[in-house]
Coordinates of C-alpha atoms in Angstrom, one line a residue:
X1 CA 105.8 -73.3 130.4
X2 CA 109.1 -71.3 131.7
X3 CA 110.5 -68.4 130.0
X4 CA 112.9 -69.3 127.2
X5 CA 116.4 -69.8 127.9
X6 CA 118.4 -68.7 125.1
X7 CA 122.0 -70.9 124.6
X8 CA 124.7 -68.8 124.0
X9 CA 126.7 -71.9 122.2
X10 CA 126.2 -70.5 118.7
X11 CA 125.9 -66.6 119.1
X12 CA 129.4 -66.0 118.9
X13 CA 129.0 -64.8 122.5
X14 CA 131.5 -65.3 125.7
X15 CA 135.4 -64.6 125.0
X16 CA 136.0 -63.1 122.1
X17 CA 132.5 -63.9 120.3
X18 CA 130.7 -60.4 120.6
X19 CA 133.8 -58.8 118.6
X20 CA 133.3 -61.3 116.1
X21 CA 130.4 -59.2 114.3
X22 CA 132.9 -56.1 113.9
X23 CA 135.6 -58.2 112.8
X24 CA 133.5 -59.5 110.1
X25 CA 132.0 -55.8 109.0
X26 CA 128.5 -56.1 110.3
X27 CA 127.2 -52.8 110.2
X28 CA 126.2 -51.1 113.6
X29 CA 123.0 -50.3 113.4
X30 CA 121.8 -52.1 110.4
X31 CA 119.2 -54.9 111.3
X32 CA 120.3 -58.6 110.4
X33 CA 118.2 -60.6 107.6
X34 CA 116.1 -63.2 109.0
X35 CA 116.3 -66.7 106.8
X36 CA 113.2 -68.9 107.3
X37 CA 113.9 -72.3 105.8
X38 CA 111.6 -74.6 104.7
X39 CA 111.1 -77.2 102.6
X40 CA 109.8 -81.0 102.2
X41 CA 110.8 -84.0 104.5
X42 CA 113.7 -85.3 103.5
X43 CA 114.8 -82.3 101.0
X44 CA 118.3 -81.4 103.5
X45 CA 116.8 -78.9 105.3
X46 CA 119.1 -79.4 108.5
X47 CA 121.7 -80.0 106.5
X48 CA 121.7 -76.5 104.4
X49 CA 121.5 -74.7 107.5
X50 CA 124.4 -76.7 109.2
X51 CA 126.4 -75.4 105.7
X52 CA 125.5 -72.0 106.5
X53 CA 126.5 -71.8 110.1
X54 CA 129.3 -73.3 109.3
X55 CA 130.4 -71.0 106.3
X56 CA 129.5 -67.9 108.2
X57 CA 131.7 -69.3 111.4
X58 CA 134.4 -69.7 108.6
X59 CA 134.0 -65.9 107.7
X60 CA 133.9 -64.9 111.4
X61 CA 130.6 -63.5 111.0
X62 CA 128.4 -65.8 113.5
X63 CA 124.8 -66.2 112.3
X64 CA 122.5 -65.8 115.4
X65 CA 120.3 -69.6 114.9
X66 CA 116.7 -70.8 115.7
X67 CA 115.6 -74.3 115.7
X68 CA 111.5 -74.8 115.5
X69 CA 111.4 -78.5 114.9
X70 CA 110.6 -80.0 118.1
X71 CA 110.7 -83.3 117.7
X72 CA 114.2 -84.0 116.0
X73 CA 116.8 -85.7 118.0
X74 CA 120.1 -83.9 117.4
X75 CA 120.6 -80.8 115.7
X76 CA 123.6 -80.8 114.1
X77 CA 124.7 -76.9 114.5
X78 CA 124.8 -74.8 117.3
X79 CA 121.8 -73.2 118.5
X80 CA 121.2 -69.7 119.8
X81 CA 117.2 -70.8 120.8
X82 CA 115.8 -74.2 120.6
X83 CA 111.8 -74.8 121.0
X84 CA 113.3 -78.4 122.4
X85 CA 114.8 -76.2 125.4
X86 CA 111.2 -74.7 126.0
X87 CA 108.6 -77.1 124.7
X88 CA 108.5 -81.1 125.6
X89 CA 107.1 -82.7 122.4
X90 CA 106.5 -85.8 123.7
X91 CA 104.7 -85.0 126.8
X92 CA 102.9 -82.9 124.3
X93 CA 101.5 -85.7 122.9
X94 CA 101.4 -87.6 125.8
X95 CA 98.8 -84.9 127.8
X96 CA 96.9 -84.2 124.8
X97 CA 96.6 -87.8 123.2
X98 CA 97.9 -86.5 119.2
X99 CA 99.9 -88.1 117.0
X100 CA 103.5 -86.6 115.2
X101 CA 101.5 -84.0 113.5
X102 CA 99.7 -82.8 116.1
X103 CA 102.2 -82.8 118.7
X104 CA 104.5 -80.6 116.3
X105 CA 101.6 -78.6 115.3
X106 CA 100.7 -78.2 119.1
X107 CA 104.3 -77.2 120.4
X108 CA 105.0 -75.2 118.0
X109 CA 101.3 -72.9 119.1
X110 CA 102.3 -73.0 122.8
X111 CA 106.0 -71.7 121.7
X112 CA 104.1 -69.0 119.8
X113 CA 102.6 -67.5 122.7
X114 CA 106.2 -66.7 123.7
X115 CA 107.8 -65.6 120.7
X116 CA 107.7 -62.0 121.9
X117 CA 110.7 -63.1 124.3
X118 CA 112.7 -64.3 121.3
X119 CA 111.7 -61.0 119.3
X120 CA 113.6 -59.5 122.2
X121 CA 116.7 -61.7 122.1
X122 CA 117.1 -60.7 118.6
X123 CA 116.9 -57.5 118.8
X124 CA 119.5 -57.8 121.9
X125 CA 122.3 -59.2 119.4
X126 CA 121.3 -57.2 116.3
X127 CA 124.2 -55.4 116.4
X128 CA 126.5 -58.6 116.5
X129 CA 125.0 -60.6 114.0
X130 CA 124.0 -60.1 109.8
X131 CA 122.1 -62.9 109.7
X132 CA 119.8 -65.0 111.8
X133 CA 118.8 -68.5 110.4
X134 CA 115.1 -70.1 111.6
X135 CA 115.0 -74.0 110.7
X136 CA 111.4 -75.3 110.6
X137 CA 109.7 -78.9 111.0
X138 CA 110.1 -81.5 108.1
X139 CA 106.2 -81.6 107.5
X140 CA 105.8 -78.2 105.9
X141 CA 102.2 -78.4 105.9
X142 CA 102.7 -78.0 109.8
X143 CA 104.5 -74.6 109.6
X144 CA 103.7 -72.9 106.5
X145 CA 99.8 -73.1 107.5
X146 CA 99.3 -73.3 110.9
X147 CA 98.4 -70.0 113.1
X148 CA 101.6 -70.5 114.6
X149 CA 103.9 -70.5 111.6
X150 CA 102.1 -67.3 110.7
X151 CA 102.5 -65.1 113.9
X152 CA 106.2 -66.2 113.6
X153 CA 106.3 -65.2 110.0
X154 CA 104.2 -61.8 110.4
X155 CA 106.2 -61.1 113.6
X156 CA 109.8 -61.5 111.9
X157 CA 109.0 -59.4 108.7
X158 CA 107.4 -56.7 110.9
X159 CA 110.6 -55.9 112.6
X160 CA 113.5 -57.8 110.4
X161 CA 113.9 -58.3 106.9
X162 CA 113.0 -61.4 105.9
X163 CA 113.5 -64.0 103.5
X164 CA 111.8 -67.3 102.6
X165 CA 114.5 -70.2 101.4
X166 CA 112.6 -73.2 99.9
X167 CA 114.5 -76.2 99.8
X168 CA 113.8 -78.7 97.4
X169 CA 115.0 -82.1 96.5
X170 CA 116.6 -81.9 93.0
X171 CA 117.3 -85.6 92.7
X172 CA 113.8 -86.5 93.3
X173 CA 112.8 -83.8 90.8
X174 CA 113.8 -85.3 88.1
X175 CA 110.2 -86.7 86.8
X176 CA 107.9 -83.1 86.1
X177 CA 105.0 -84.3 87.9
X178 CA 107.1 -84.4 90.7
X179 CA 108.9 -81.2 89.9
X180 CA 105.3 -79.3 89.1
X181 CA 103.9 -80.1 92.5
X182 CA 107.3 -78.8 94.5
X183 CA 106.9 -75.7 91.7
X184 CA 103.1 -75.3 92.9
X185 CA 103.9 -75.6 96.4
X186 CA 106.8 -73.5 96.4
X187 CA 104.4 -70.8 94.5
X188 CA 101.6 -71.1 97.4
X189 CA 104.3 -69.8 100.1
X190 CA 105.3 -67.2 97.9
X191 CA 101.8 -65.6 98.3
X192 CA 100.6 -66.9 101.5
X193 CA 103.8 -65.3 102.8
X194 CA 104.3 -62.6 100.7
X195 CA 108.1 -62.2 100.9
X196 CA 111.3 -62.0 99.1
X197 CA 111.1 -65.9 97.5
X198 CA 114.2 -68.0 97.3
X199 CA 114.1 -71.8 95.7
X200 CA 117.5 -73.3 96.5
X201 CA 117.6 -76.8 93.9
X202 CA 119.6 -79.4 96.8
X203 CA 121.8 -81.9 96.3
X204 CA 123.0 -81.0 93.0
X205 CA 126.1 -83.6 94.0
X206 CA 123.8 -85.8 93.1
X207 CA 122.2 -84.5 89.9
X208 CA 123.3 -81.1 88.3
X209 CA 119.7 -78.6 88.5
X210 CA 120.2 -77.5 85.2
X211 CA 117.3 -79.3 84.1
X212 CA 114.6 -77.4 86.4
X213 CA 116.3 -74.4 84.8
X214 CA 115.8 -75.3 81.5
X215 CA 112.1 -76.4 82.2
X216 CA 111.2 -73.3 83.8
X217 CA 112.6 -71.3 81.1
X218 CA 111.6 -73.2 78.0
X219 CA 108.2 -74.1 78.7
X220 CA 108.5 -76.0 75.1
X221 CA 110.7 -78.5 76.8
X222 CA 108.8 -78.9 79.7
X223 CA 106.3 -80.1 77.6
X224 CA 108.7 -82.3 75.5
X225 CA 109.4 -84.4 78.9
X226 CA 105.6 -84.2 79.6
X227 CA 104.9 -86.3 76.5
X228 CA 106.6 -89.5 78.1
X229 CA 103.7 -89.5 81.2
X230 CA 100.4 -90.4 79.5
X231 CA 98.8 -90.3 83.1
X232 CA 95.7 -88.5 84.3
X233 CA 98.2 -86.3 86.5
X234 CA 100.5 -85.9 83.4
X235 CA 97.4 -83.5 82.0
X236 CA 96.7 -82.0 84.7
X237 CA 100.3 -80.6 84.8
X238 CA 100.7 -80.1 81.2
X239 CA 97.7 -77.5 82.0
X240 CA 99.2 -76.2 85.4
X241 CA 102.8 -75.4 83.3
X242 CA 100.9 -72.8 81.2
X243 CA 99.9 -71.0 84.9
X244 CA 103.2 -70.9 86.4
X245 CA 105.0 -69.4 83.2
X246 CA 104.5 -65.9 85.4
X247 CA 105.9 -67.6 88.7
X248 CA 109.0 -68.5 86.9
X249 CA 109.6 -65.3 85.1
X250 CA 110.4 -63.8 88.6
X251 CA 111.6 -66.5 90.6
X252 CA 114.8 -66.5 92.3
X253 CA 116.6 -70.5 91.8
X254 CA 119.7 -71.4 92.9
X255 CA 121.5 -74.7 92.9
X256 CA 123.4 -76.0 95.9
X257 CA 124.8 -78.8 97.5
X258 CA 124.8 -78.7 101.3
X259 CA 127.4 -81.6 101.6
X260 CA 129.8 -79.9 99.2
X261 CA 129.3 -76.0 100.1
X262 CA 128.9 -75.3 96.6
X263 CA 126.6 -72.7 94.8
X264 CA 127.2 -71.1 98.3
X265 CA 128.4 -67.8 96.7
X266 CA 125.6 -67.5 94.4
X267 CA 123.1 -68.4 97.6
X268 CA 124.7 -65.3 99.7
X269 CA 124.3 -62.8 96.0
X270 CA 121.1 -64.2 96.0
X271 CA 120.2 -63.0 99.3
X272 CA 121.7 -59.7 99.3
X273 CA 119.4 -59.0 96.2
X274 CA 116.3 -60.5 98.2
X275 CA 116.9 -58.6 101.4
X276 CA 117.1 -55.2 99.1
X277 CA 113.8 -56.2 97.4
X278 CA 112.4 -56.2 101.3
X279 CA 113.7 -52.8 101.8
X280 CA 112.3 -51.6 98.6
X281 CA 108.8 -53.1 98.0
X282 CA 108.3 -55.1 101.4
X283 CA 108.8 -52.5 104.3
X284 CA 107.2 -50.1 102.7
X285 CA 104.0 -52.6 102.8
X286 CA 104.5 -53.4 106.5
X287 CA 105.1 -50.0 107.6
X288 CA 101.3 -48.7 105.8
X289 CA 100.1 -51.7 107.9
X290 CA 101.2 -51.0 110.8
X291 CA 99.9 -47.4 110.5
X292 CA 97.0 -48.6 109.8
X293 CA 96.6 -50.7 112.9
X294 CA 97.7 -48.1 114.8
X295 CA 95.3 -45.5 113.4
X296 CA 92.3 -47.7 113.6
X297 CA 92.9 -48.9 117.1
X298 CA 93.1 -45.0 117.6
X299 CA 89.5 -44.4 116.2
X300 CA 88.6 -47.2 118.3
X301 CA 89.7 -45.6 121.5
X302 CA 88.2 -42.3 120.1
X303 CA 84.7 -44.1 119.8
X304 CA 84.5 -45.7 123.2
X305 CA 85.3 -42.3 124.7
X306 CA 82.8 -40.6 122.4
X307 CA 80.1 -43.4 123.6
X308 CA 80.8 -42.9 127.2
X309 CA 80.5 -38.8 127.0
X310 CA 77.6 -39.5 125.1
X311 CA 76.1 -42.0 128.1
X312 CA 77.6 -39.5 130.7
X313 CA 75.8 -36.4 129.1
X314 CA 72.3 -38.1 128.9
X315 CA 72.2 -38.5 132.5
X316 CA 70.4 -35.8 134.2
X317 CA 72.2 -34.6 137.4
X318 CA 69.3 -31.7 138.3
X319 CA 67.1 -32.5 140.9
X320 CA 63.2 -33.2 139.6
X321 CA 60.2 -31.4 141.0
X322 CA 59.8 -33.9 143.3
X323 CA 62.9 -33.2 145.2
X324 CA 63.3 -29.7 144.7
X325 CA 60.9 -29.0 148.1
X326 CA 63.0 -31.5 150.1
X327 CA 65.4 -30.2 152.1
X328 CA 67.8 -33.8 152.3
X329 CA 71.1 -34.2 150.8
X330 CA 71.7 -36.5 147.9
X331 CA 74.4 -38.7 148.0
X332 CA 77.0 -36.7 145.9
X333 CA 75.8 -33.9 148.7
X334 CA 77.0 -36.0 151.2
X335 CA 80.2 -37.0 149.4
X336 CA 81.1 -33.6 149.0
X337 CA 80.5 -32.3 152.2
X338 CA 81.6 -35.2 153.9
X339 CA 78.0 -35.6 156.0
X340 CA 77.8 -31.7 157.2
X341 CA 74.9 -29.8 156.1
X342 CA 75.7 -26.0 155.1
X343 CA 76.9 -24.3 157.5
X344 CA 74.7 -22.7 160.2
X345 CA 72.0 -25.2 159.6
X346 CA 72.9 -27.3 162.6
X347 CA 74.9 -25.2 164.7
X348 CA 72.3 -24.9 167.2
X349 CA 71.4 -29.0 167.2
X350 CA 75.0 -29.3 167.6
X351 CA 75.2 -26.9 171.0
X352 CA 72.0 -28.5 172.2
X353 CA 72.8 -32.2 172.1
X354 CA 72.6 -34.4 175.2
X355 CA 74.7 -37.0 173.6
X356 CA 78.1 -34.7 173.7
X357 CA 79.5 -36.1 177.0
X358 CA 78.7 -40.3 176.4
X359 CA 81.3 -42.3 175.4
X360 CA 80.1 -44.0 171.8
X361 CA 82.9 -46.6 172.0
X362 CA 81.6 -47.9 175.4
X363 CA 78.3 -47.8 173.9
X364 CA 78.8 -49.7 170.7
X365 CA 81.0 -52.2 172.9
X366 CA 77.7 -52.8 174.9
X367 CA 75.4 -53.3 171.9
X368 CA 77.5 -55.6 169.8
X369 CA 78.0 -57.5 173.1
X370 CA 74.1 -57.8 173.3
X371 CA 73.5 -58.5 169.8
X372 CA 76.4 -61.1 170.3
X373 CA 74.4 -63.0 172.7
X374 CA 71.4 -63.1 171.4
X375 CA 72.6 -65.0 168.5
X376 CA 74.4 -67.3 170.3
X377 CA 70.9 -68.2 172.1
X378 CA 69.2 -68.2 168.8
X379 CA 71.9 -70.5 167.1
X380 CA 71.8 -72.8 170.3
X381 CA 67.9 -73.8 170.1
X382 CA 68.4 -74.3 166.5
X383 CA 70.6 -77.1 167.2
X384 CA 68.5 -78.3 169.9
X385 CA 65.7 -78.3 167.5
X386 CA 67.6 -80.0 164.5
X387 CA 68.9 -82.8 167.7
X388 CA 65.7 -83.9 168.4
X389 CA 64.3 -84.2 164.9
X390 CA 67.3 -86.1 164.0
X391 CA 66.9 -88.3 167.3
X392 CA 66.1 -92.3 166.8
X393 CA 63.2 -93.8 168.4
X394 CA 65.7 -96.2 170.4
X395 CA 67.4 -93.5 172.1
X396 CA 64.1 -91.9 173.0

């Protein structure tokens, strides 16, 4: 797998585009909020982050855009990175032998093991953009609880705030035990993740959301429309409404329609209010974190060196008894003398020697020439040997 390529079709880059930030007001200096979408198949995904590119092109204030859903055909907003420009889904699936699921699932771990270039691309354009938008795979399941989806999430919040968006169908919310099990859901990624929570209520062209408000305000009501299912499923979410009373009290819900733009105001006041509850009771989480990482792989590095003084120091470098009458150098002796005794020891050896005026390089020349032969010999009757064993009786 290649480096990613990063597009430079929807950054707002080339031309005029990198002025595009200023013009708009995007503080220098002020890190953009990252918006990771997600949401069931089928709940407009796609389509509500088409409306926000497009809105924030309309304001002149460029979002800077991320597509992880490797296997859709078109998507239908410009894209800053797209796995689809890094990862090949279907030969994905093709060497491994997976299905959909595991093909997404699979992609989207081998993009993982890069996203440290596209932490760096972000942080490149920080400066020109307020907002980067992440769209994710239509099977949830496959981002919100694979490794991948959280080394992307962890690695995001660490450096960016972040916000989650859930996107849910409104239309096909309309019966509770459908509505409890998109509430339950939507509450598991709120703690798995443990960021700023947004549920934005879809397609309210359709059907107005008013009546997921009411539900998750009047828990009496709720009930009321409860009373209608008489299914084992119909208990089991009458007794599931009573847990999610304190999921509600808090919960951010916003009603939009990604064909029409509206609710679109309320979406962005709703964001500037999650993005400050980041900076206020999410940072300060990361950051203690992070210090903590960092201070325990420092007492890690402290107890290695402490071992290895410990391992050095219970080696004994005197000489033993044995030794001590020996006059021979060790080897560190001879390392630090570079094979010379002390001085004076030799001297006289050295005056006396017979050996001053022969050449050692014709010498060696000779011996290796000797040696050289003599193996050649002893490799030749080996052969001879290993013929005749191997020698049939007809050509005796």
């Amino acid at each position: 797998m290649e480096d990613l390529p990063e597009n430079g079709s929807g950054c707002g880059c080339g031309g005029d585009g990198e002025t595009t930030g200023a013009a708009a007001g995007t503080p220098t200096g002020r890190k953009p909020v990252c918006v990771i979408v997600l949401g069931m198949a089928g709940s407009g995904k796609t389509t509500f982050v088409q409306r926000l590119t497009a809105h924030l092109h309309s304001l002149r204030d460029p979002p800077y855009v991320i597509n992880l859903d490797p296997a859709v055909h078109e998507v239908p907003f410009p894209t800053n990175i797209d796995i689809r420009d890094t990862v090949n889904y279907k030969e994905v699936m093709k060497q491994y032998s997976l299905g959909p699921n595991g093909g997404i699932v699979t992609a989207l771990n081998l993009f993982a093991t890069r996203f440290d270039q596209v932490m760096e691309f972000i942080q490149k354009k920080q400066s020109n953009h307020r907002f980067v938008l992440i769209d994710t795979p239509g099977q949830i399941e496959v981002f919100t609880w694979s490794a991948s989806g959280t080394i992307i999430t962890e690695a995001l919040a660490a450096s960016f705030p972040c916000v989650i968006m859930y996107v849910m169908d409104t239309s096909r919310s309309v019966n509770p035990v459908t509505f409890m099990s998109n509430m339950l859901y939507a509450c598991s990624i709120l703690y798995k993740t443990k960021l700023p929570f947004i549920v934005v209520m879809n397609k309210t062209d359709i059907i107005n959301h008013s009546f997921a408000v009411e539900w998750m305000q009047d828990f009496e009501a709720f009930q009321d429309s409860l009373n209608q299912e008489t299914s084992y499923i119909s208990n089991l979410t009458r007794s599931m409404s009573l847990v999610l009373d304190e999921f509600y009290a808090n919960l951010r819900v916003v009603g939009l329609s990604a064909v029409t733009g509206s609710g679109l105001d309320e979406l962005f006041v709703q964001l500037d209010e999650a993005a400050k509850e980041y900076e206020r009771d999410y940072r300060p989480e990361y950051e203690r974190l992070r210090r903590e990482l960092a201070e325990a792989q420092s007492e890690k590095q402290q107890r290695h060196l402490e071992r290895l003084r410990k391992d050095l120091g219970a080696m004994d470098m005197k000489p033993t008894a044995a030794t001590e009458d020996i006059d021979i150098a060790g080897p560190s002796d001879m390392i630090m003398t570079r094979g010379h005794h002390e001085d004076g020891v030799d001297e006289q050896e050295e005056e006396d020697s017979d050996t001053d005026d022969i050449d050692h390089t014709v010498t060696e020349e000779s011996k290796e020439r000797d040696a050289f032969g003599s193996f050649l010999k002893e490799r030749k009757e080996v052969v001879q040997v290993r013929n005749r064993k191997v020698m049939t009786p007809q050509d005796l």
